[in-house]
mmCIF file of C-alpha atoms in Angstrom:
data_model
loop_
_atom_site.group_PDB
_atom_site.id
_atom_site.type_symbol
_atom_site.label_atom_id
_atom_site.label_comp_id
_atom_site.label_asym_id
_atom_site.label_seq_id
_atom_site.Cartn_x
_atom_site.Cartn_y
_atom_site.Cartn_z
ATOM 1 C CA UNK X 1 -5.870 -4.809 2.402
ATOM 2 C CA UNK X 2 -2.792 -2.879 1.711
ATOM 3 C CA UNK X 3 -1.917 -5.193 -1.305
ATOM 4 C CA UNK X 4 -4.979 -4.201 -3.333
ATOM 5 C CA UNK X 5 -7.071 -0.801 -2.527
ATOM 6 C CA UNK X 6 -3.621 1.290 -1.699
ATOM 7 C CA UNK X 7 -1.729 -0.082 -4.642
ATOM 8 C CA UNK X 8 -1.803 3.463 -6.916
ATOM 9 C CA UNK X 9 -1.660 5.495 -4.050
ATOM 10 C CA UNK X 10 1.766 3.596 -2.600
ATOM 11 C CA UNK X 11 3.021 3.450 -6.344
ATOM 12 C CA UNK X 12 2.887 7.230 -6.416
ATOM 13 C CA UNK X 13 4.255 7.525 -2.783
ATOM 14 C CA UNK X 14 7.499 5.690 -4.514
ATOM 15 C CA UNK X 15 8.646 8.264 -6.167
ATOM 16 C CA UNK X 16 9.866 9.741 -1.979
ATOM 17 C CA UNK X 17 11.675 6.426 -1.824
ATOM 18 C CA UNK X 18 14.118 6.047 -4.433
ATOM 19 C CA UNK X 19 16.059 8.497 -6.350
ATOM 20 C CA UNK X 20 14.222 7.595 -9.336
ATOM 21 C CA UNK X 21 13.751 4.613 -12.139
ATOM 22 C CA UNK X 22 17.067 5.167 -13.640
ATOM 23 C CA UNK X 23 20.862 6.015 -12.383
ATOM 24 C CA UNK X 24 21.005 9.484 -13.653
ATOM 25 C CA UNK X 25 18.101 10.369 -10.956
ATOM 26 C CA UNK X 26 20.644 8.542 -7.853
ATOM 27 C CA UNK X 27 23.633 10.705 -9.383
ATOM 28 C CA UNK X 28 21.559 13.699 -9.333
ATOM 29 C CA UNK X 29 20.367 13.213 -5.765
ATOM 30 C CA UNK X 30 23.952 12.328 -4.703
ATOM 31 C CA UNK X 31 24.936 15.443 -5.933
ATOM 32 C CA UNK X 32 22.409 17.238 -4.693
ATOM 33 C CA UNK X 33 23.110 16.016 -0.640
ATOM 34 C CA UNK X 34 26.613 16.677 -1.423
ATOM 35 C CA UNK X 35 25.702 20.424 -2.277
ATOM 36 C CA UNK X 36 23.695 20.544 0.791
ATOM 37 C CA UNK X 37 26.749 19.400 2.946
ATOM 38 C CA UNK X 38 26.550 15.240 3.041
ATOM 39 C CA UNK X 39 29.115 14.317 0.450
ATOM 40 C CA UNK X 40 28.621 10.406 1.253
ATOM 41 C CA UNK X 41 26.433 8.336 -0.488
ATOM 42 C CA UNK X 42 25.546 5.409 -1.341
ATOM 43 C CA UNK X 43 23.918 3.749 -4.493
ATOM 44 C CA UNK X 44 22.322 0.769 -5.315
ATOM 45 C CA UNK X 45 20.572 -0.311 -8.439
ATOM 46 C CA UNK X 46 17.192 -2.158 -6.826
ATOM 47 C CA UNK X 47 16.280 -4.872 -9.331
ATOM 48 C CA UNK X 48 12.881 -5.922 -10.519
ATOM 49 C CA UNK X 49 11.872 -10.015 -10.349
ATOM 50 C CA UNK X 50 11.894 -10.200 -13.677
ATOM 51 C CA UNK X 51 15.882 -8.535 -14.109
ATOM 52 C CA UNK X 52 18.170 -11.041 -15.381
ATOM 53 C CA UNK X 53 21.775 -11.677 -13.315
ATOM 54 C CA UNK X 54 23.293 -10.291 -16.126
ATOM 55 C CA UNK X 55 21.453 -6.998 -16.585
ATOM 56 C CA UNK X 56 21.686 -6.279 -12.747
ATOM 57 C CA UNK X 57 25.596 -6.638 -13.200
ATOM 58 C CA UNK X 58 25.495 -4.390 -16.072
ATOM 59 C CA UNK X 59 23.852 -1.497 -13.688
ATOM 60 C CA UNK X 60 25.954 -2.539 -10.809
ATOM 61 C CA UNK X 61 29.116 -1.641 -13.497
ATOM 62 C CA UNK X 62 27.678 1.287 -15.028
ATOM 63 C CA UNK X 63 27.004 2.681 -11.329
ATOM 64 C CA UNK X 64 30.371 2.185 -10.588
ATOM 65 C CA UNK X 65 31.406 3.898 -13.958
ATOM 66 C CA UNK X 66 29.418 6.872 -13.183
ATOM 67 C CA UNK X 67 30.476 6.981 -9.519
ATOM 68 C CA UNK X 68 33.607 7.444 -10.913
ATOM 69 C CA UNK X 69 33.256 9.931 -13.500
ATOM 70 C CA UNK X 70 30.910 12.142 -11.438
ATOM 71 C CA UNK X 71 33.937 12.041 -8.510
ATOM 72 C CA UNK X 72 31.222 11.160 -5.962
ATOM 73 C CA UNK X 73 32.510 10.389 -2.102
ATOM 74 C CA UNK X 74 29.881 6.958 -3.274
ATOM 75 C CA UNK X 75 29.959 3.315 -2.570
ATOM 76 C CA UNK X 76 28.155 0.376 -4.773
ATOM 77 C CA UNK X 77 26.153 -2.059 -2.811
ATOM 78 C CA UNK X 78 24.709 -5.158 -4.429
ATOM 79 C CA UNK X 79 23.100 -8.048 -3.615
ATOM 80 C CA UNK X 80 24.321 -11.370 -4.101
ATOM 81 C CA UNK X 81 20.762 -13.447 -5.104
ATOM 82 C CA UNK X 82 20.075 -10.567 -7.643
ATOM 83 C CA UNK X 83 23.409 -11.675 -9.086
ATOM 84 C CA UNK X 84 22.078 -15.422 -8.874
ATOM 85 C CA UNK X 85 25.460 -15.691 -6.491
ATOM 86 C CA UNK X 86 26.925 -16.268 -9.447
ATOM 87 C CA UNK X 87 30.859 -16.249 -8.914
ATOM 88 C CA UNK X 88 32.176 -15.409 -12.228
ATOM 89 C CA UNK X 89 29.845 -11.892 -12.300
ATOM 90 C CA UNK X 90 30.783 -11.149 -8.772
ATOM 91 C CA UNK X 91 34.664 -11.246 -9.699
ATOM 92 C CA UNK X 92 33.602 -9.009 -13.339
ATOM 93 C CA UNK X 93 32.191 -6.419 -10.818
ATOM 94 C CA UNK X 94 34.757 -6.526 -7.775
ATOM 95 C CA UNK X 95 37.617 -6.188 -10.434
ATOM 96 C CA UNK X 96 35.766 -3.405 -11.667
ATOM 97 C CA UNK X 97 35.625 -1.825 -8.238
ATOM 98 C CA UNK X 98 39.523 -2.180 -7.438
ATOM 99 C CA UNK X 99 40.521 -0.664 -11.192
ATOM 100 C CA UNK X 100 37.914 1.975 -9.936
ATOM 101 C CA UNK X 101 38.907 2.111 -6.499
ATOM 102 C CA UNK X 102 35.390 2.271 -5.450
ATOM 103 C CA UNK X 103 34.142 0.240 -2.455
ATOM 104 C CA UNK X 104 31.994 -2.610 -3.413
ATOM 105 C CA UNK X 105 29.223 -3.455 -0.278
ATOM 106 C CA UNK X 106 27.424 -6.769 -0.394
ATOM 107 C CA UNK X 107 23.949 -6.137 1.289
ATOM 108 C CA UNK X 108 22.142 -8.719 3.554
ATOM 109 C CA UNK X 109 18.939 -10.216 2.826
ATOM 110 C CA UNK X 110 17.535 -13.609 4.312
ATOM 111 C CA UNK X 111 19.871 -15.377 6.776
ATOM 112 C CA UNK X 112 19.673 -18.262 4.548
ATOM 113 C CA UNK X 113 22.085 -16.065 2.542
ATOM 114 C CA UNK X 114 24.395 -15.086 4.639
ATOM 115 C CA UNK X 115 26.923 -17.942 4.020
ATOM 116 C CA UNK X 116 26.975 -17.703 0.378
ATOM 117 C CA UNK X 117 27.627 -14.016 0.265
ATOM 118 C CA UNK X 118 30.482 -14.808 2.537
ATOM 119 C CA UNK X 119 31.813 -17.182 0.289
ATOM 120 C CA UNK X 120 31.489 -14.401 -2.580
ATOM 121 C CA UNK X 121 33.061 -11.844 -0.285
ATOM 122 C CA UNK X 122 35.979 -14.209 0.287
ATOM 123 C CA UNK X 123 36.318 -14.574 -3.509
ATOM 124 C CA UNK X 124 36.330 -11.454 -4.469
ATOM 125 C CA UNK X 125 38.840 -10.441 -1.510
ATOM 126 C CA UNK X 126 41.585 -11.695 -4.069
ATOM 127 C CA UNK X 127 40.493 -8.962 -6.503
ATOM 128 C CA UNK X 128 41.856 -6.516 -4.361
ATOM 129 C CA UNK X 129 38.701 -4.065 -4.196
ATOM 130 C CA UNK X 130 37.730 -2.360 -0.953
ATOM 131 C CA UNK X 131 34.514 -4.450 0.596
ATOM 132 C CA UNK X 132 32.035 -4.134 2.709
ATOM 133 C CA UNK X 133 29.191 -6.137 4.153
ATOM 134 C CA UNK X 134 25.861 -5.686 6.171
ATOM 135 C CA UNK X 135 24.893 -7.433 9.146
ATOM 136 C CA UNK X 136 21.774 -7.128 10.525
ATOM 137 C CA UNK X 137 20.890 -7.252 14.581
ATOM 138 C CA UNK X 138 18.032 -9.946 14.333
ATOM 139 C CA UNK X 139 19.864 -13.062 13.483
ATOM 140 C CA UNK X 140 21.374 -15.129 16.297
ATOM 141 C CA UNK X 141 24.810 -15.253 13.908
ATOM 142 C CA UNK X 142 25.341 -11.886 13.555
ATOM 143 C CA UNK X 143 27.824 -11.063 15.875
ATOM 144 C CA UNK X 144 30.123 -14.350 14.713
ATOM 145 C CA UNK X 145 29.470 -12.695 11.428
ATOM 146 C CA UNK X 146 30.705 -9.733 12.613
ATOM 147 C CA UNK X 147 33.382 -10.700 14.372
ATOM 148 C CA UNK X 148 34.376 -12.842 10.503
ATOM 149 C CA UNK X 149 33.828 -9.538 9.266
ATOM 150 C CA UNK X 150 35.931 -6.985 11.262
ATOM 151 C CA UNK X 151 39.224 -10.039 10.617
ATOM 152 C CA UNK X 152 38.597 -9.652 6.698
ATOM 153 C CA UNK X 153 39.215 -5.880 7.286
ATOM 154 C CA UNK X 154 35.761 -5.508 5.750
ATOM 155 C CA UNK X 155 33.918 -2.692 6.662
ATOM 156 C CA UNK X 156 30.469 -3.161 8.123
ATOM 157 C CA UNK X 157 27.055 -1.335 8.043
ATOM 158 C CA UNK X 158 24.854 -2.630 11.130
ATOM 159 C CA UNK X 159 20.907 -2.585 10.572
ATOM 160 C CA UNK X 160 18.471 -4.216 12.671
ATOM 161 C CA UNK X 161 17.136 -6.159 9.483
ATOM 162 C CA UNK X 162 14.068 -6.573 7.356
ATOM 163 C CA UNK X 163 14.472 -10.850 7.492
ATOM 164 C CA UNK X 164 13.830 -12.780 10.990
ATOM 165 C CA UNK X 165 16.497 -15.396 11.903
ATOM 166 C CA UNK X 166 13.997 -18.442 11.624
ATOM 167 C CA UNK X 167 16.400 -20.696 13.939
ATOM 168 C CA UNK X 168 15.275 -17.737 16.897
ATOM 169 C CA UNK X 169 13.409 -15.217 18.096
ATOM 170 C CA UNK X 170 15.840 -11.890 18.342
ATOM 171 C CA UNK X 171 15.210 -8.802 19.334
ATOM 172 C CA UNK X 172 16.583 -6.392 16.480
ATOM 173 C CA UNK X 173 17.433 -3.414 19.103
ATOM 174 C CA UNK X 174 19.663 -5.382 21.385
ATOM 175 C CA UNK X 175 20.716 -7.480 18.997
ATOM 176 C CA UNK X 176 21.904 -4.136 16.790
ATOM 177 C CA UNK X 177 24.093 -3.373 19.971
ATOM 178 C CA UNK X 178 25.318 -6.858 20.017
ATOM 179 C CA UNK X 179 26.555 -6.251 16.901
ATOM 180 C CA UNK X 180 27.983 -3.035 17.437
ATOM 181 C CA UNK X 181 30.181 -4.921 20.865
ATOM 182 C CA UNK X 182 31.480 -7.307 18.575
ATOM 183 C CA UNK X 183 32.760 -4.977 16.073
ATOM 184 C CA UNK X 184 33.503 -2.199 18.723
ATOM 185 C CA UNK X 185 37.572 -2.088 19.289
ATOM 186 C CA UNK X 186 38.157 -2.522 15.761
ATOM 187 C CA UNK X 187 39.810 -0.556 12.812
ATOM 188 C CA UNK X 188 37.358 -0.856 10.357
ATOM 189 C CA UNK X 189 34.855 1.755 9.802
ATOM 190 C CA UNK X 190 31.090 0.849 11.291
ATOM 191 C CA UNK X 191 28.062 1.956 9.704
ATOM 192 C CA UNK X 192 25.049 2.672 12.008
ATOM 193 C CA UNK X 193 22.161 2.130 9.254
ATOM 194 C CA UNK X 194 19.202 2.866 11.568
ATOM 195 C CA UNK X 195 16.693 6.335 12.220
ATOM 196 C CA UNK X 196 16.077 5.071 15.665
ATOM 197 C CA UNK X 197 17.937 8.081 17.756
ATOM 198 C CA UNK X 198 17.825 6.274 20.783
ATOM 199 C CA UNK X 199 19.618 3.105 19.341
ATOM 200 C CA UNK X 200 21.417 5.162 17.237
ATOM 201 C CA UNK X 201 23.360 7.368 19.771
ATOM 202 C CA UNK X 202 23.667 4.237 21.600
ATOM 203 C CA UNK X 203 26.039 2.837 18.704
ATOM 204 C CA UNK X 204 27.636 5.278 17.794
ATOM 205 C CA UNK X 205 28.792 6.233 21.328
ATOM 206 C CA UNK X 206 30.105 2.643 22.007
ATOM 207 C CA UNK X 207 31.702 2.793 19.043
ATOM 208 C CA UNK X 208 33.444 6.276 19.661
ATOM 209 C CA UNK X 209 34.061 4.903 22.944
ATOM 210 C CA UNK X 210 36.483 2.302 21.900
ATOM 211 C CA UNK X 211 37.812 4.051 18.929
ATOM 212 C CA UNK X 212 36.465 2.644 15.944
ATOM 213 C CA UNK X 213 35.459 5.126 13.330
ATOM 214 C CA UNK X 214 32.025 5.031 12.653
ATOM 215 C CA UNK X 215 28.984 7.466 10.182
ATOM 216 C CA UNK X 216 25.613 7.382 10.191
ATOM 217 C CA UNK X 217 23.930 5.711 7.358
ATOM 218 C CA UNK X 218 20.475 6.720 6.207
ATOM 219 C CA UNK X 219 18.185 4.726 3.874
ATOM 220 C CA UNK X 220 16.484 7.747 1.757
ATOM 221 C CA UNK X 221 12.649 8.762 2.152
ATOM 222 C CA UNK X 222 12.679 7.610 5.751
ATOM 223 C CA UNK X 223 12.041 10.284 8.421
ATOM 224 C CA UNK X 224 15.489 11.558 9.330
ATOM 225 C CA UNK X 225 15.421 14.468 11.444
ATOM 226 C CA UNK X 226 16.038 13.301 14.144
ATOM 227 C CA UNK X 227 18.726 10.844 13.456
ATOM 228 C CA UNK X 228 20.681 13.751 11.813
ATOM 229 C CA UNK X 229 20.363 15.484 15.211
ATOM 230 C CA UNK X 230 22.247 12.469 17.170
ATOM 231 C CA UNK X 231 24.478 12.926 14.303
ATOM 232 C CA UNK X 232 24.977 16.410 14.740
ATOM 233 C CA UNK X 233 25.385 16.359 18.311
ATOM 234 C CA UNK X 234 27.995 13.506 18.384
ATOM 235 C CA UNK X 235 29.994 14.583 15.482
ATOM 236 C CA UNK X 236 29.310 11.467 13.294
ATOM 237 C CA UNK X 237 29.630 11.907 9.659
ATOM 238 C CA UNK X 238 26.372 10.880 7.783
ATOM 239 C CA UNK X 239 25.572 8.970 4.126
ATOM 240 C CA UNK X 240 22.434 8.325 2.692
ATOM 241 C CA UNK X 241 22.177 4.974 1.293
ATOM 242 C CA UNK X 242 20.263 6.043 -2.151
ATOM 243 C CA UNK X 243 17.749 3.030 -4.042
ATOM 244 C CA UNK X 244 17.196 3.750 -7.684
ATOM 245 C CA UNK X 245 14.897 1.248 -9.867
ATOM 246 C CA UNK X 246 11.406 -0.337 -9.890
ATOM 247 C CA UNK X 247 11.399 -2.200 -6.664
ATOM 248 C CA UNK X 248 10.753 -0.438 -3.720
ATOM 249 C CA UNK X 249 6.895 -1.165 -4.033
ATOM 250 C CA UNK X 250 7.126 -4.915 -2.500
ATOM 251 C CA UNK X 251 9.887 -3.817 -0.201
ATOM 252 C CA UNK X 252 7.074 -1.290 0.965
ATOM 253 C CA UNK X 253 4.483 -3.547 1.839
ATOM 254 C CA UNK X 254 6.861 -6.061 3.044
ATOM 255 C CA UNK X 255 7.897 -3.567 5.659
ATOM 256 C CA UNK X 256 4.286 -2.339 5.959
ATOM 257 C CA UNK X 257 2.906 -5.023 7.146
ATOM 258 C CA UNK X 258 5.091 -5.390 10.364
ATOM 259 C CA UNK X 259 5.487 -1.839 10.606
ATOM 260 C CA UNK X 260 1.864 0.127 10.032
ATOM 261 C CA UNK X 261 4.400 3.434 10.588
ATOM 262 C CA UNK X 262 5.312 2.725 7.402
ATOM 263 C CA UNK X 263 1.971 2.490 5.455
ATOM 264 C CA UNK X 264 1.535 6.396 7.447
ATOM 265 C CA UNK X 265 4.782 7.872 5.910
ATOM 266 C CA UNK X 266 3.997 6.406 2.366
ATOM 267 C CA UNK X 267 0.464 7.763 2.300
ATOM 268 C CA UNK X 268 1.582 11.129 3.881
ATOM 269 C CA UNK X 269 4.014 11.312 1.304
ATOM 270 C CA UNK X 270 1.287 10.536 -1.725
ATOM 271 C CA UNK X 271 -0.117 13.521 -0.331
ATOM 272 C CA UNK X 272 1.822 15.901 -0.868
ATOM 273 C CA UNK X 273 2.851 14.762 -4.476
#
């Protein structure tokens, strides 16, 4: 049902999702939070099925060129099977990022990645770029992960996760906080990627608790208001983690499906373009 009758309604809704097709529409919407106050950002080129390895390294670099030019407080996250985990483009784009000194963020997809993308991030540690990695709450590995995360000095973004662990049934709010306990005590920054306030404030005050720095970390076109307001009222800095490309339409439905919410903020959106 959603796959078929709402498909030109949820293709216009898109356009509320991602900056736009191309990068010049994420650097202008970077630009345009930072005006408005939130400097961080970050951007990520979503690829099409179709893209080749090699053109989705090409916009990972170019991102990364025009991070750089624009001076944007930005971070480049990419995702490992988009690169065909190939090694030798990884390295291409991580050297990139330490010339740069730009943070390069692998992002988290099925758990059936999860070990390959480490084995990427421990290759590309010897480039000498800043990293990052996500974990999600909803895998039964994530806190090990997180806890192989926090002693690479990599910095983490914790979401609850679009991807089930198929190995076991976990709840994605208490396993978010798991996540947050085994990276709480730390140095390196934590991101709390979700615009559940409850959850949220949770994280962020166990986090604050024990020290470790932590922001906020939005995914654009998703209500906000009132994450921002545990944000505000617990002094965490805030990024918006900004999409630009042709793929957020499967992602939609994806999420749609398990979330009818979703389906409600896309068409309420279409509305009002």
């Amino acid at each position: 049902m959603i796959a078929s009758p709402w498909q030109p309604l949820l293709r216009k809704a898109a356009r509320s999702y991602v900056a736009g097709p191309d990068l010049p529409d994420a650097l202008r919407l970077a630009q345009t939070f930072a005006a408005r106050g939130v400097p961080a950002s970050t951007l990520c080129f979503w690829d099409a099925q179709d893209d080749l390895p090699r053109h989705v390294a090409d916009m990972y670099l170019a991102t990364m060129r025009a991070i750089q030019s624009a001076r944007l407080d930005s971070y480049v996250s990419i995702k490992a099977p988009s690169l065909a985990f190939d090694a030798g483009l990884v390295a291409e784009i991580a050297e990139a990022a330490s010339e740069a000194g730009i943070r390069l963020h692998f992002d988290s997809l099925g758990a059936e990645t999860a070990d390959r993308t480490f084995g990427l991030i421990e290759q590309a540690r010897a480039c000498g770029a800043p990293l990052g990695c996500t974990i999600p709450g909803r895998w039964r590995r994530s806190p090990r992960d997180a806890q192989r995360a926090a002693q690479m000095g990599l910095r983490v973004r914790v979401v609850k996760g679009q991807w089930a662990d198929p190995s076991a049934a976990v709840d994605p709010h208490s396993g978010f906080l798991d996540v947050i306990d085994a990276l709480a005590g730390g140095s390196a920054p934590v991101a709390v990627a979700t615009h559940h306030p409850v959850l949220a404030a949770a994280a962020i005050r166990k986090l604050q608790s024990a020290g470790t720095p932590c922001e906020m970390e939005l995914l654009y076109g998703l209500p906000s208001r009132a994450a921002l307001k545990v944000a505000r009222d617990l002094a965490a800095p805030v990024r918006y983690y900004l999409p630009y490309g042709h793929a957020w339409l499967p992602y939609a439905l994806r999420q749609a499906r398990r979330d009818p919410r979703i389906l409600w903020w896309v068409l309420r959106d279409a509305s009002r373009n």
